[in-house]
mmCIF file of N, CA and C in Angstrom:
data_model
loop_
_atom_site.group_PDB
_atom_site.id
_atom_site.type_symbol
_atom_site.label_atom_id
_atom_site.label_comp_id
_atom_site.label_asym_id
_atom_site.label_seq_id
_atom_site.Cartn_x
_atom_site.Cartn_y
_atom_site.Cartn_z
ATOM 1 N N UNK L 1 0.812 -1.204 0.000
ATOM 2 C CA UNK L 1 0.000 0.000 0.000
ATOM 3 C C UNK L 1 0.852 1.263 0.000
ATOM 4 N N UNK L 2 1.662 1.296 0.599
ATOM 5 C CA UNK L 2 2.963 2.415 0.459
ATOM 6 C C UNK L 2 3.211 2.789 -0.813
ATOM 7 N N UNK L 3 3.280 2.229 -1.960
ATOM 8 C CA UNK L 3 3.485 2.605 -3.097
ATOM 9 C C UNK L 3 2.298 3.273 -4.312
ATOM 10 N N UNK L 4 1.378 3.092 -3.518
ATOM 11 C CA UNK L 4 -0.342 3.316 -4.101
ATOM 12 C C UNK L 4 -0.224 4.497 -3.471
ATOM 13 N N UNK L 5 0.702 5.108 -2.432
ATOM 14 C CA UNK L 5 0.149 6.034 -1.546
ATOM 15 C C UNK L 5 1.525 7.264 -2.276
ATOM 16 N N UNK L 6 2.231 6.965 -2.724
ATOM 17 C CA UNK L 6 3.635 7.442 -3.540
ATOM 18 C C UNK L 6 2.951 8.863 -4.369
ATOM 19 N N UNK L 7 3.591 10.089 -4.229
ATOM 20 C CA UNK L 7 3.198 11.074 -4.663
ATOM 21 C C UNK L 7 3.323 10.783 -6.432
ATOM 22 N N UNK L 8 2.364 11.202 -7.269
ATOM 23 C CA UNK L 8 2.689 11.625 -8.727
ATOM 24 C C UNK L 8 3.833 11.926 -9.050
ATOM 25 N N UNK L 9 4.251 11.029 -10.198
ATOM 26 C CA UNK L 9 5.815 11.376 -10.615
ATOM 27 C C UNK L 9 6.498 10.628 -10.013
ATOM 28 N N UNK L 10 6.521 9.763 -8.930
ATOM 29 C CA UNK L 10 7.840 9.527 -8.305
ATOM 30 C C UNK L 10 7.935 7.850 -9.490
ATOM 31 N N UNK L 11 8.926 7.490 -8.682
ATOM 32 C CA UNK L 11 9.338 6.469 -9.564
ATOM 33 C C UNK L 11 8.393 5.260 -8.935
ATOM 34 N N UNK L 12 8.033 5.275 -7.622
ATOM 35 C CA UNK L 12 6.998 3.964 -7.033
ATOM 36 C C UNK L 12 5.337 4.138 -7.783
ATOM 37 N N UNK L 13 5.068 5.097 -7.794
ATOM 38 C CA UNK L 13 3.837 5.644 -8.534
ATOM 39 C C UNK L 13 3.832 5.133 -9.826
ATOM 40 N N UNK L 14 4.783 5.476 -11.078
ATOM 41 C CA UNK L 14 5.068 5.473 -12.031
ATOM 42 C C UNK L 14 4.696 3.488 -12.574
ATOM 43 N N UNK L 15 5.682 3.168 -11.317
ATOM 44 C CA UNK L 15 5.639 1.484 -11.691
ATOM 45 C C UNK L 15 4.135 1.091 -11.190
ATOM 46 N N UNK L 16 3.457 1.527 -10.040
ATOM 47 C CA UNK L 16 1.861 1.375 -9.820
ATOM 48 C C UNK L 16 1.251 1.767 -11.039
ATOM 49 N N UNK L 17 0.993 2.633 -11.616
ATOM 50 C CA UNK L 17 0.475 3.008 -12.357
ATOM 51 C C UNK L 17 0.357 1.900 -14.052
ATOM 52 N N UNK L 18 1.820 1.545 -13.939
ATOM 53 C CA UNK L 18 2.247 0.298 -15.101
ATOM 54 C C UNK L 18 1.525 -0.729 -14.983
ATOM 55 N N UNK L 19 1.842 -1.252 -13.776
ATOM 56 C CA UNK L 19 1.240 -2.649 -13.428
ATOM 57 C C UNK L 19 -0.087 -2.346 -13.089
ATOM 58 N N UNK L 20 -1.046 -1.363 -12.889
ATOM 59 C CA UNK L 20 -2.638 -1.281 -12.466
ATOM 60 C C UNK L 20 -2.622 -1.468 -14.580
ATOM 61 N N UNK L 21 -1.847 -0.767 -15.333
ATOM 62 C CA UNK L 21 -2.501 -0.724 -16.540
ATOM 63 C C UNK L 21 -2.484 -2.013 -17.203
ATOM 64 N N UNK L 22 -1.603 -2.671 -16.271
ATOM 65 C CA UNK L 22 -1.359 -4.052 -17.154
ATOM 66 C C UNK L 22 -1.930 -5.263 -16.463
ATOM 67 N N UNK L 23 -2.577 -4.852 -15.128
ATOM 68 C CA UNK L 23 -3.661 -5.979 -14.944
ATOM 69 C C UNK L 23 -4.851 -5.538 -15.551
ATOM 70 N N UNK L 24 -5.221 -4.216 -15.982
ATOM 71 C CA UNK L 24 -6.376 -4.085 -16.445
ATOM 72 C C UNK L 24 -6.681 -4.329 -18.003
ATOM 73 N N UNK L 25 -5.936 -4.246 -18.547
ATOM 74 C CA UNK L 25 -5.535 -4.650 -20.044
ATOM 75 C C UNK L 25 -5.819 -6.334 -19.917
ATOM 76 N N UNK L 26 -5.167 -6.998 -18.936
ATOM 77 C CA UNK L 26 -5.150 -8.743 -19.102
ATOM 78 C C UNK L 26 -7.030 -8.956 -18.198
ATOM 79 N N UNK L 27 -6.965 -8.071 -17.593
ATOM 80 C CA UNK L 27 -8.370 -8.208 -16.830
ATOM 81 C C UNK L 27 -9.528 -8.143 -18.256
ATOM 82 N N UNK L 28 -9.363 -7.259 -18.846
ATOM 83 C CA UNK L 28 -10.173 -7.163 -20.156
ATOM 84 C C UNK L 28 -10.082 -7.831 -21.227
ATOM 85 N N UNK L 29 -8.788 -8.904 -21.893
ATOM 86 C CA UNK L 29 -8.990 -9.659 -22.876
ATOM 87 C C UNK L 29 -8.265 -10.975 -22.302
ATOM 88 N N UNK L 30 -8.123 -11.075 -21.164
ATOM 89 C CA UNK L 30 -7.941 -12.203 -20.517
ATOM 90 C C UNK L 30 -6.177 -12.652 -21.204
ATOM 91 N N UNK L 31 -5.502 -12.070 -21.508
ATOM 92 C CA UNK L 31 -4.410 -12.540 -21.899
ATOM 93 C C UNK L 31 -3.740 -11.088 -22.628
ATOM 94 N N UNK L 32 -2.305 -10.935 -22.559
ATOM 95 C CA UNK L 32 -1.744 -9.234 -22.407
ATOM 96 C C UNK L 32 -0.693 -10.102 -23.875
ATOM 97 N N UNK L 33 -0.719 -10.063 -25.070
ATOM 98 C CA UNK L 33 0.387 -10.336 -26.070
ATOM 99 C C UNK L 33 1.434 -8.933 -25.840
ATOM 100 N N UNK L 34 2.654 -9.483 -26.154
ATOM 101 C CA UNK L 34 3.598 -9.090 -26.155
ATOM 102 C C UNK L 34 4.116 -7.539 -26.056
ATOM 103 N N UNK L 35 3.708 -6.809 -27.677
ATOM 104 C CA UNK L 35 3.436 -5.635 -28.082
ATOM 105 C C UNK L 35 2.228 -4.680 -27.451
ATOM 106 N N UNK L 36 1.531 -5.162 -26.723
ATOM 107 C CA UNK L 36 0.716 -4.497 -25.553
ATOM 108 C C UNK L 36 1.299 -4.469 -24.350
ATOM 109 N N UNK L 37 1.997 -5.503 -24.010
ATOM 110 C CA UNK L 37 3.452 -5.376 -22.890
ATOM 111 C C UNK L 37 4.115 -4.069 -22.953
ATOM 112 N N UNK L 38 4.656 -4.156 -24.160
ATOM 113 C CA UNK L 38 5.967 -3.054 -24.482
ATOM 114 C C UNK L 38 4.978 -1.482 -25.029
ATOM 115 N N UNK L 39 3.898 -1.967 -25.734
ATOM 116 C CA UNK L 39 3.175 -0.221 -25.661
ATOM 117 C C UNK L 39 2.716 0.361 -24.150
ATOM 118 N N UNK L 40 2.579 -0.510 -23.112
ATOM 119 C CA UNK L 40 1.848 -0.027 -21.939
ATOM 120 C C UNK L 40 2.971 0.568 -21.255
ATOM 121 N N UNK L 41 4.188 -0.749 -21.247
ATOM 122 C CA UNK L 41 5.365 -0.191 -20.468
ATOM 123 C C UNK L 41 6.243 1.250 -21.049
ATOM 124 N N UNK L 42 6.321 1.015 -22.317
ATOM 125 C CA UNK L 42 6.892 2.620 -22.914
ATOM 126 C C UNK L 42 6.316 3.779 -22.790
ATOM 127 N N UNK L 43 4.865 3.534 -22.652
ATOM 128 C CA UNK L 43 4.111 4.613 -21.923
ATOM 129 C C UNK L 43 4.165 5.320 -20.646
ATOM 130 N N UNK L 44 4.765 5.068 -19.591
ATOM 131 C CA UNK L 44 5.011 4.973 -18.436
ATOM 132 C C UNK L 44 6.199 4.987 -17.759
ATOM 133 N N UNK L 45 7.226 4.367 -18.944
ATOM 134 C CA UNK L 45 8.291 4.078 -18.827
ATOM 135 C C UNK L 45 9.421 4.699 -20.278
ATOM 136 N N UNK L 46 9.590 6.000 -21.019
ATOM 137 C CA UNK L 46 9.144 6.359 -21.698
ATOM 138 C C UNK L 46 10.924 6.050 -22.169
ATOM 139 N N UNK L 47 11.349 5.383 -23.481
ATOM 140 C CA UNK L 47 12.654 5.404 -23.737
ATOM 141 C C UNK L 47 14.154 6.330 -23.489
ATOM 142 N N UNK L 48 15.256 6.529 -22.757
ATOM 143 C CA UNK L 48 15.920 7.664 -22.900
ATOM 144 C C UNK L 48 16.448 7.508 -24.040
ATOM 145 N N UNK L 49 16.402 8.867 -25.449
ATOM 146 C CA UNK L 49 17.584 8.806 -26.168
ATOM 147 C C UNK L 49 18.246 9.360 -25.581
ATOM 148 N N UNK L 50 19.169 8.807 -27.143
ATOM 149 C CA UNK L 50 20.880 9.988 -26.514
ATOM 150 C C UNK L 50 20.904 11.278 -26.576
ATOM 151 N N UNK L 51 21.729 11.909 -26.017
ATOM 152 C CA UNK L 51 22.565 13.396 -26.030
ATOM 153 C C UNK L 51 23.208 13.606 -26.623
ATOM 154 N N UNK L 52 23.292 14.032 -28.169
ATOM 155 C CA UNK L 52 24.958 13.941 -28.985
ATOM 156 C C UNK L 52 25.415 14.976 -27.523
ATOM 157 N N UNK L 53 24.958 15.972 -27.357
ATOM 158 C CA UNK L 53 25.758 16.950 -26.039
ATOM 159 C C UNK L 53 25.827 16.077 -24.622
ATOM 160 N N UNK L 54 25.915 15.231 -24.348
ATOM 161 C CA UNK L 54 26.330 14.616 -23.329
ATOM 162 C C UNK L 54 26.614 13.210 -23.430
ATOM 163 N N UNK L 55 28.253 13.080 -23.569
ATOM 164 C CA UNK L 55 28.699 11.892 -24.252
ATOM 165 C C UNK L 55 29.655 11.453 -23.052
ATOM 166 N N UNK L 56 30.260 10.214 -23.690
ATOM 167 C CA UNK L 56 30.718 9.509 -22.440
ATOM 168 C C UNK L 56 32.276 10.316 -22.584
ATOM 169 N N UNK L 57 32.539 10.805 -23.289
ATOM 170 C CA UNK L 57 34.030 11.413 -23.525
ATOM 171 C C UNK L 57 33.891 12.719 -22.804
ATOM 172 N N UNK L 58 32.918 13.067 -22.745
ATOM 173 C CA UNK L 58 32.722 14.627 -22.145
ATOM 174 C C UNK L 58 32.666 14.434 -20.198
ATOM 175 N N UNK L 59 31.942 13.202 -19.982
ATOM 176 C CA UNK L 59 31.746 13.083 -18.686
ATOM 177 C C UNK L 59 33.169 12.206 -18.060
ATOM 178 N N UNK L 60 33.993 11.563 -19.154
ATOM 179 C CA UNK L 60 34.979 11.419 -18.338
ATOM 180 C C UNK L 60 36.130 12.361 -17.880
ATOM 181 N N UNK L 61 37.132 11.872 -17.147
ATOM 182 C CA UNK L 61 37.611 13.553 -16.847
ATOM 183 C C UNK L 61 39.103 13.138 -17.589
ATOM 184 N N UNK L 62 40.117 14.318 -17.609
ATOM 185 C CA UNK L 62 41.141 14.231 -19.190
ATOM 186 C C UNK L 62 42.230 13.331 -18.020
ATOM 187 N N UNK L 63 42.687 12.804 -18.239
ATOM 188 C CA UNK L 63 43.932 11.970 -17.748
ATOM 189 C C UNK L 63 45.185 12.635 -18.133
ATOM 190 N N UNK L 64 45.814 12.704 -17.151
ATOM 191 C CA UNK L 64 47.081 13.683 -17.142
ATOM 192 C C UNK L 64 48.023 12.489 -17.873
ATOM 193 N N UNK L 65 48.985 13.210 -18.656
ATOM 194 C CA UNK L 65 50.390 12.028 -19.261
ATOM 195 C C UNK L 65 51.320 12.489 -17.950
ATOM 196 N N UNK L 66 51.729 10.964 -18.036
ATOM 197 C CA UNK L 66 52.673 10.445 -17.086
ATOM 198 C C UNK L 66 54.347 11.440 -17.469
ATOM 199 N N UNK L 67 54.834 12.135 -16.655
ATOM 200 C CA UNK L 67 56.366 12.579 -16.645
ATOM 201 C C UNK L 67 56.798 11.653 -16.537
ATOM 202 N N UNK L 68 58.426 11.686 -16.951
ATOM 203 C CA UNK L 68 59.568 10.876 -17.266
ATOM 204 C C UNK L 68 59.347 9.552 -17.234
#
């Protein structure tokens, strides 16, 4: 019940919200195929793209060359 009780937005809400849509989806045709899996969950769960501006070369830090 703690997680039913999870303010909007948070990340416990977010996954309540998934799984209420995805027993109600299997509650209504008695069986959830695959691609109704992955449209309910991307909904909710929404893909990150990339950043060309935030790359893994930018977030690492420069490595000094070794003297003598």
């Amino acid at each position: 019940m703690a997680a039913v009780a999870s303010p909007p937005g948070t990340a416990p809400q977010t996954f309540v919200d998934a799984l209420t849509e995805l027993v109600q989806a299997q509650a209504d045709t008695g069986f959830v195929v695959l691609h109704q899996w992955a449209e309910i969950l991307e909904r909710h769960f929404p893909p990150q793209l990339p950043n060309s501006e935030h790359t893994i070369e930018q977030r690492r830090p420069q490595r000094r060359a070794r003297q003598g």
